[in-house]
XYZ file of C-alpha atoms in Angstrom:
558
model
C -12.844 191.488 73.417
C -12.996 188.293 75.492
C -9.240 188.512 76.150
C -9.634 192.138 77.255
C -12.471 191.239 79.637
C -10.462 188.340 81.055
C -7.469 190.604 81.683
C -9.647 193.153 83.488
C -11.239 190.465 85.636
C -7.864 188.988 86.514
C -6.474 192.429 87.265
C -9.444 193.167 89.519
C -8.915 189.913 91.380
C -5.283 190.823 91.889
C -6.239 194.120 93.565
C -8.399 192.212 96.063
C -5.686 189.607 96.605
C -2.951 192.164 97.203
C -5.161 194.124 99.549
C -5.886 190.993 101.566
C -2.383 189.590 101.650
C -0.203 192.678 101.745
C 3.035 192.951 99.783
C 4.730 189.605 99.359
C 8.152 191.106 100.007
C 7.249 192.219 103.559
C 8.928 190.484 106.449
C 11.420 188.471 104.410
C 14.468 190.614 105.056
C 14.781 191.336 101.336
C 12.759 194.553 101.047
C 9.216 195.403 99.977
C 7.329 196.482 96.877
C 8.313 200.064 97.650
C 11.875 199.193 96.705
C 13.419 199.534 100.173
C 16.474 197.303 100.104
C 18.337 196.810 103.388
C 21.597 198.730 103.213
C 23.590 195.785 104.566
C 21.814 193.101 102.506
C 24.879 192.419 100.389
C 26.740 191.330 103.539
C 24.777 188.086 103.183
C 27.260 187.282 100.449
C 30.680 185.798 101.029
C 32.856 186.065 97.929
C 29.654 186.728 96.000
C 27.864 183.628 97.296
C 24.942 183.059 99.644
C 25.631 180.763 102.563
C 22.321 178.999 101.972
C 21.140 178.104 98.479
C 18.556 180.511 97.123
C 16.079 179.554 94.388
C 14.687 181.856 91.714
C 12.473 181.342 88.683
C 13.224 183.068 85.373
C 10.945 183.568 82.387
C 12.068 182.218 79.023
C 10.160 182.462 75.759
C 8.805 179.300 74.184
C 8.836 179.940 70.440
C 7.441 176.535 69.523
C 10.199 175.960 66.974
C 9.881 172.710 65.049
C 12.902 170.620 65.941
C 14.114 173.172 68.481
C 15.507 172.451 71.913
C 13.507 172.464 75.154
C 13.676 176.139 76.247
C 13.775 175.136 79.923
C 16.291 172.287 79.622
C 19.152 172.471 77.138
C 22.880 173.117 76.899
C 22.448 176.788 77.699
C 20.069 176.455 80.638
C 22.432 173.866 82.144
C 25.336 176.283 81.742
C 23.386 179.063 83.428
C 22.177 176.794 86.207
C 25.602 175.369 87.000
C 27.408 178.716 86.825
C 24.871 180.476 89.045
C 25.184 177.736 91.643
C 28.962 177.880 91.513
C 29.312 181.648 91.541
C 26.383 182.704 93.759
C 24.793 179.558 95.226
C 21.563 180.417 93.421
C 19.420 177.657 91.933
C 17.864 178.963 88.683
C 14.709 177.356 87.330
C 13.217 178.431 84.004
C 9.515 178.978 83.332
C 8.457 179.019 79.702
C 6.001 181.577 78.376
C 4.652 181.391 74.813
C 6.451 184.088 72.816
C 3.559 185.037 70.589
C 1.009 185.449 73.375
C 3.448 186.652 76.007
C 1.420 189.723 77.039
C -1.696 187.631 77.691
C 0.325 185.045 79.593
C 2.185 187.592 81.723
C -1.143 189.267 82.524
C -2.542 185.938 83.690
C 0.535 185.028 85.749
C 0.720 188.429 87.419
C -2.980 188.411 88.238
C -2.673 184.925 89.717
C 0.511 185.936 91.592
C 2.404 183.039 90.010
C 4.713 185.032 87.728
C 8.409 184.052 87.635
C 10.762 186.038 89.871
C 12.472 187.514 86.812
C 10.014 188.548 84.110
C 10.656 189.967 80.667
C 8.219 191.586 78.246
C 8.115 194.019 75.351
C 5.022 195.696 76.859
C 5.827 198.444 79.357
C 2.115 199.268 79.580
C 1.564 195.828 81.135
C 4.238 196.507 83.748
C 2.805 199.945 84.524
C -0.684 198.511 84.970
C 0.438 196.051 87.638
C 2.865 198.511 89.197
C -0.088 200.856 89.790
C -1.820 198.004 91.646
C 1.198 197.231 93.805
C 2.071 194.099 91.877
C 5.604 195.014 90.740
C 8.739 195.721 92.773
C 10.195 199.207 92.593
C 13.828 198.504 91.692
C 15.187 201.992 92.366
C 16.853 201.367 95.721
C 17.716 197.747 94.926
C 19.917 198.595 91.932
C 21.590 201.390 93.871
C 22.047 199.701 97.258
C 23.369 196.536 95.626
C 25.452 198.370 93.020
C 28.780 197.143 94.403
C 27.831 193.516 93.780
C 26.350 194.218 90.324
C 29.366 195.450 88.327
C 28.458 193.658 85.090
C 24.861 194.883 85.135
C 25.932 198.498 85.650
C 28.770 198.269 83.130
C 26.556 196.787 80.429
C 23.284 198.673 80.898
C 24.802 201.845 82.283
C 22.831 204.633 83.896
C 21.017 205.217 80.607
C 19.214 201.866 80.490
C 18.930 201.370 84.244
C 17.324 204.786 84.697
C 15.514 204.870 81.332
C 12.075 204.325 82.906
C 12.759 206.186 86.159
C 9.850 208.396 87.156
C 11.187 211.963 87.398
C 8.912 212.770 90.347
C 8.682 209.599 92.460
C 12.029 208.137 91.429
C 10.456 204.695 91.012
C 11.928 202.203 88.542
C 9.483 199.466 87.614
C 11.669 197.914 84.918
C 15.211 197.839 83.579
C 15.631 198.275 79.851
C 17.720 195.651 78.110
C 20.367 197.051 75.782
C 20.438 196.762 72.028
C 23.937 195.889 70.887
C 22.740 196.439 67.333
C 19.946 198.964 66.777
C 18.980 197.720 63.309
C 15.221 197.365 62.834
C 13.624 196.771 59.461
C 14.634 195.950 55.898
C 12.764 195.128 52.705
C 13.891 191.919 50.975
C 13.369 190.891 47.366
C 13.980 187.731 45.342
C 17.208 188.505 43.485
C 16.818 185.434 41.281
C 13.387 186.652 40.141
C 14.835 190.041 39.233
C 17.571 188.313 37.228
C 15.095 185.998 35.484
C 12.985 188.971 34.358
C 15.977 191.188 33.559
C 14.960 193.783 36.159
C 17.112 196.149 38.189
C 16.812 196.319 41.950
C 14.200 198.981 42.780
C 15.395 202.128 44.559
C 12.126 204.119 44.759
C 8.477 203.421 45.538
C 7.539 203.690 41.874
C 10.272 201.287 40.820
C 9.253 198.885 43.587
C 5.624 199.021 42.417
C 6.658 198.316 38.837
C 8.706 195.313 39.935
C 5.751 193.930 41.916
C 3.602 194.275 38.813
C 6.191 192.327 36.820
C 6.203 189.571 39.453
C 2.407 189.348 39.298
C 2.240 189.431 35.513
C 4.968 186.802 35.103
C 3.745 184.336 37.710
C 3.663 181.517 35.156
C 7.290 182.094 34.226
C 8.466 182.433 37.819
C 6.392 179.705 39.493
C 5.144 177.461 36.703
C 2.429 175.148 37.964
C 2.352 177.077 41.267
C 1.574 180.410 39.589
C -1.671 180.719 41.552
C 0.378 180.835 44.773
C 2.230 183.996 43.712
C 2.499 186.718 46.385
C 4.393 189.704 44.969
C 4.640 191.516 48.344
C 3.858 190.487 51.919
C 3.584 192.402 55.190
C 1.386 190.094 57.385
C -1.336 191.080 59.847
C 1.081 193.300 61.821
C 1.073 196.045 59.207
C 2.349 198.792 61.506
C 5.578 196.912 62.197
C 6.061 195.158 58.911
C 5.451 198.230 56.734
C 7.409 200.493 59.069
C 9.912 201.827 56.556
C 7.168 202.559 54.032
C 5.126 204.379 56.677
C 8.175 206.372 57.796
C 8.836 207.423 54.212
C 5.499 209.304 54.263
C 6.303 211.093 57.532
C 8.064 214.452 57.612
C 11.800 213.688 57.948
C 12.069 216.829 60.100
C 9.240 215.863 62.469
C 9.843 217.232 65.966
C 10.445 214.931 68.895
C 7.393 216.423 70.588
C 5.075 215.543 67.684
C 6.550 212.070 67.402
C 6.126 211.481 71.143
C 2.597 212.864 71.441
C 1.394 210.739 68.520
C 3.544 207.734 69.354
C 1.798 205.654 72.030
C 3.328 202.559 70.466
C 5.897 201.853 67.765
C 3.355 201.061 65.025
C 2.818 204.774 64.206
C -0.943 204.575 63.669
C -1.567 208.187 64.669
C 1.514 209.777 63.125
C 0.989 212.267 60.312
C 1.580 210.527 56.986
C 0.561 207.033 58.065
C -2.819 207.168 56.324
C -1.131 208.018 53.007
C 1.214 205.041 53.372
C -1.657 202.632 54.040
C -3.605 204.112 51.158
C -0.741 203.164 48.861
C -0.708 199.621 50.263
C -4.478 199.481 49.776
C -3.967 200.331 46.102
C -1.374 197.587 45.756
C -3.651 195.138 47.546
C -6.528 195.848 45.203
C -4.235 195.365 42.216
C -3.335 191.848 43.344
C 0.173 192.748 44.478
C -0.177 191.598 48.096
C -1.107 188.500 50.068
C -4.904 188.242 49.991
C -5.249 186.500 53.355
C -2.610 188.434 55.307
C -5.018 189.467 58.087
C -6.231 185.929 58.806
C -2.967 184.534 60.147
C -2.041 186.087 63.465
C 0.919 186.107 65.808
C 2.947 182.904 65.861
C 1.382 181.398 62.744
C 3.980 180.047 60.292
C 1.938 180.242 57.082
C 3.703 183.312 55.737
C 7.166 181.975 56.553
C 6.242 178.697 54.888
C 5.251 180.553 51.717
C 8.587 182.344 51.699
C 10.485 179.118 52.260
C 8.579 177.463 49.424
C 9.484 180.301 47.075
C 6.089 181.913 46.516
C 6.825 185.413 47.882
C 8.594 188.005 45.759
C 9.298 190.639 48.395
C 8.557 191.367 52.036
C 9.474 193.827 54.773
C 10.559 192.457 58.144
C 13.256 192.539 60.839
C 16.597 193.431 59.296
C 17.998 189.862 59.326
C 14.768 187.886 59.208
C 15.316 185.614 56.174
C 18.725 184.550 57.490
C 17.782 183.490 61.024
C 17.477 179.963 62.439
C 20.296 178.170 60.654
C 19.170 175.225 58.555
C 15.538 176.194 59.115
C 16.004 179.767 57.921
C 13.955 181.113 55.035
C 17.127 181.444 52.974
C 18.276 177.862 53.623
C 14.851 176.381 52.881
C 14.522 178.472 49.739
C 17.778 177.131 48.366
C 16.868 173.536 49.191
C 13.401 173.738 47.672
C 13.993 176.077 44.730
C 17.695 176.002 43.920
C 21.044 177.472 44.873
C 20.405 180.661 42.913
C 17.248 181.462 44.900
C 17.934 184.212 47.412
C 16.467 187.207 49.189
C 18.550 190.396 49.203
C 17.962 193.592 51.160
C 16.897 196.718 49.275
C 16.012 200.288 50.300
C 13.197 201.430 47.974
C 11.082 203.742 50.139
C 12.344 207.298 49.709
C 11.007 210.165 51.839
C 10.294 213.757 50.826
C 13.993 214.595 51.052
C 14.973 211.733 48.775
C 16.595 209.986 51.764
C 15.373 206.911 53.630
C 14.727 208.064 57.194
C 14.325 205.115 59.542
C 13.271 205.751 63.114
C 15.096 203.659 65.675
C 14.448 203.563 69.378
C 17.174 204.383 71.827
C 19.444 201.480 72.741
C 16.597 199.765 74.595
C 14.901 196.450 74.022
C 12.884 194.192 76.323
C 11.804 195.316 79.762
C 12.930 193.273 82.766
C 10.934 193.468 85.990
C 10.327 191.643 89.256
C 6.755 190.922 90.405
C 5.904 191.668 94.017
C 5.872 187.928 94.708
C 9.644 187.860 94.174
C 11.116 187.291 97.659
C 14.683 186.951 96.363
C 15.446 190.364 94.758
C 19.180 190.180 95.516
C 19.507 186.687 94.042
C 17.492 187.874 91.035
C 19.746 190.881 90.524
C 22.795 188.644 90.798
C 21.232 186.615 88.004
C 20.937 189.738 85.847
C 24.529 190.587 86.700
C 25.679 187.131 85.641
C 23.655 187.341 82.416
C 25.320 190.709 81.711
C 28.868 189.393 82.145
C 30.625 189.649 78.746
C 31.890 186.095 79.116
C 28.366 184.809 79.779
C 26.896 186.713 76.844
C 29.609 185.392 74.554
C 29.104 181.771 75.576
C 25.335 181.935 75.290
C 25.596 183.563 71.862
C 28.194 181.309 70.256
C 28.272 178.170 72.412
C 31.106 175.638 72.082
C 33.689 175.574 69.320
C 33.041 172.867 66.706
C 29.570 172.349 68.179
C 27.843 175.644 67.455
C 30.668 177.652 65.898
C 34.091 177.557 64.311
C 36.851 180.172 64.351
C 38.167 181.486 61.043
C 41.829 182.262 60.428
C 41.133 185.966 60.930
C 39.479 185.269 64.302
C 35.900 185.698 63.117
C 33.317 183.488 64.805
C 31.369 181.473 62.254
C 28.088 180.059 63.536
C 27.272 176.558 62.338
C 24.084 174.543 62.495
C 23.643 172.751 65.815
C 21.665 169.690 66.809
C 19.875 168.463 69.918
C 20.048 170.550 73.049
C 22.688 172.830 71.499
C 20.081 174.344 69.145
C 19.407 178.015 69.800
C 15.674 178.719 69.629
C 16.233 182.446 69.114
C 18.798 184.391 67.128
C 21.989 184.762 69.171
C 20.083 183.195 72.068
C 18.393 186.459 73.020
C 15.839 184.514 75.059
C 18.610 183.902 77.608
C 20.719 187.024 77.139
C 17.754 189.067 78.315
C 19.823 192.178 79.033
C 21.424 192.053 75.569
C 19.988 191.903 72.065
C 22.557 191.683 69.287
C 25.997 190.148 68.881
C 28.235 191.208 71.760
C 31.469 189.258 72.133
C 34.195 190.035 74.642
C 36.444 191.547 71.949
C 34.710 194.445 70.088
C 36.878 193.930 67.005
C 35.975 190.242 66.825
C 32.330 191.192 67.312
C 32.423 193.489 64.304
C 34.326 190.938 62.265
C 31.942 188.133 63.230
C 28.602 189.813 62.568
C 28.515 188.713 58.935
C 29.453 185.138 59.919
C 26.940 184.749 62.742
C 24.230 183.203 60.536
C 24.841 179.546 59.815
C 24.973 178.682 56.136
C 24.320 182.241 54.907
C 26.559 184.196 52.539
C 28.224 186.861 54.758
C 27.743 189.448 52.024
C 23.971 189.188 52.432
C 24.323 190.083 56.119
C 26.708 192.954 55.448
C 24.329 194.352 52.879
C 21.270 194.137 55.148
C 23.256 195.660 58.014
C 24.351 198.599 55.860
C 20.829 199.305 54.595
C 19.298 199.031 58.063
C 21.768 201.663 59.279
C 21.149 204.079 56.388
C 19.563 207.446 57.303
C 18.568 206.362 60.808
C 17.202 208.803 63.358
C 17.345 207.752 66.994
C 14.499 208.485 69.380
C 15.424 210.355 72.545
C 14.335 209.348 76.031
C 11.264 211.395 76.922
C 11.152 211.410 80.738
C 7.836 212.848 81.811
C 6.687 210.254 84.328
C 3.869 207.749 84.007
C 1.087 208.461 81.533
C -1.806 207.261 83.655
C -4.208 206.835 80.748
C -1.858 204.291 79.148
C -2.130 201.854 82.050
C -4.446 198.984 81.247
C -5.034 199.977 77.634
C -1.932 198.653 75.907
C -3.382 195.309 74.811
C -6.825 196.656 73.889
C -5.475 199.547 71.826
C -2.905 197.333 70.129
C -5.717 195.044 69.016
C -7.752 197.972 67.709
C -4.687 199.371 65.969
C -4.135 196.128 64.076
C -7.800 196.057 63.089
C -7.586 199.591 61.705
C -4.549 198.685 59.631
C -5.874 195.337 58.424
C -9.374 196.488 57.527
C -8.207 199.641 55.767
C -5.485 197.899 53.804
C -7.889 195.244 52.513
C -10.882 197.526 51.865
C -11.947 198.384 48.345
C -10.244 201.510 47.060
C -13.580 203.321 47.044
C -14.149 202.495 50.729
C -10.617 203.135 51.988
C -11.177 206.624 53.407
C -14.398 205.722 55.197
C -12.950 202.500 56.637
C -9.777 204.237 57.812
C -11.611 207.214 59.303
C -14.143 205.025 61.122
C -11.380 202.838 62.537
C -9.381 205.841 63.684
C -12.451 207.404 65.288
C -13.039 204.198 67.265
C -9.354 203.939 68.235
C -9.222 207.522 69.463
C -12.543 207.229 71.316
C -11.339 204.022 73.005
C -8.495 205.791 74.791
C -6.115 206.807 72.032
C -7.052 210.496 72.100
C -6.913 210.624 75.900
C -3.401 209.198 75.817
C -2.298 211.683 73.176
C -3.766 214.595 75.150
C -2.075 213.464 78.366
C 1.227 212.996 76.537
C 0.991 216.542 75.161
C 0.333 217.954 78.633
C 3.130 215.853 80.157
C 5.613 217.021 77.524
C 4.730 220.671 78.064
C 4.950 220.303 81.835
C 8.413 218.810 81.508
C 9.870 220.726 78.555
C 7.733 223.851 78.217
C 7.361 225.108 74.662
C 10.388 223.168 73.356
C 9.700 221.073 70.271
C 12.714 218.807 70.797
C 14.508 217.286 73.759
C 17.374 219.305 75.239
C 20.766 218.269 73.976
C 22.895 216.366 76.467
């Protein structure tokens, strides 16, 4: 609640500040917050370079990795800095923002008018809030007027991602959507060595998964010896809506219409979708039977307790991002597990949550990822767009993802890129360096065939077959969300953070309630969530859909 109040106060102060000072882009020859880019602005460039050095600041996530490299000063930032100076005469300076509190930090920076020139966030609601107050540049005319000098940006993102958030009435574009090179989302992982020790088959249904968890719990002494009291059969963490996504989706109607999904889908945690309550009720049963981590709700975003338990070998199964146990090279969950437990210890991907059709429907967003935007204080929009163009160059993406041969990767006889553990300032703090390739998430090398060949080898020290298996499962029975273009949902602005917090509380409290209290705890939490803005958003979304698409239940085919 204190964070929410602080954000509102800061936002209020920004309204006063903007009203007093006017738009920061005015009078600088680079355009204004309305997105009016001078038609001849690109003539400032000679062979793609400014005559006078321009300076821009760019946000980069600080993940606080133990033993990681400095996110603002390492091999990759030096490469970007030197190449941008050489190619465009633009001096790039990085500003670190804590990854796990990035929404709070971006709120604070925007309100104080000190945000970097190039900002990135997963929260479009945050962007919309400040756009409504005149604090974000409308990029619509910039990306079009400068199109001729942004070939890489247009080639990589395409009209789909550049226009993804375009308002159908005003034409404004407050953010560009980064592109997912790989749309995989979530997998469930299980200790294969534990299954082998107990003579169990890999579970393929919810019932089989439940039975395996019971066997883990009941054989804690055999599996963990003196550490039996640390046994966690199944873990999903405080962020239940994300971490239990495939279980939740298995309770939803596989034939759900795009209208129903959109109206009930303010965020990607599916709290208000039909079927979600039944999924959480099942988790509540498992929790009360001692099959889940007792203290899951205590450890919030950025805390490493859960990862540490996995690395130490105490967790039997968990659901997470499709490649989660294999990330981070020598500090990955898989690598630590083998060092601490033994070479046979390993997590493998499974697909145990069947839906009513007996399939495993997994909802995936369109090919969009993080949202990139420029605050109104950005007085170098052309230089900033040239930065995005450089970052979208296939050669740049490739270098940032794989680095230097024999330093961060080797090349196999068949041409596959094999990532190897790096040291010092060559360490990548994020998988495939996505914190720098902000327009691209997922392996994307210059040669598509080498990209496909290299995917399984892009995790240092990990058996490629584990990656291939997780990739296959993550792609099984996927259903891609369409782009619902109905304009801004005004009731969403300013409520993203507050409703996300309430959503997590609903999930966490209901999951950990006694079985007898589950219904009352869930219903009370939902009533509060809906009364706090959730129902208003859903109602406005329904009206917006019907205004745009009439009585259609699904988006028109393109």
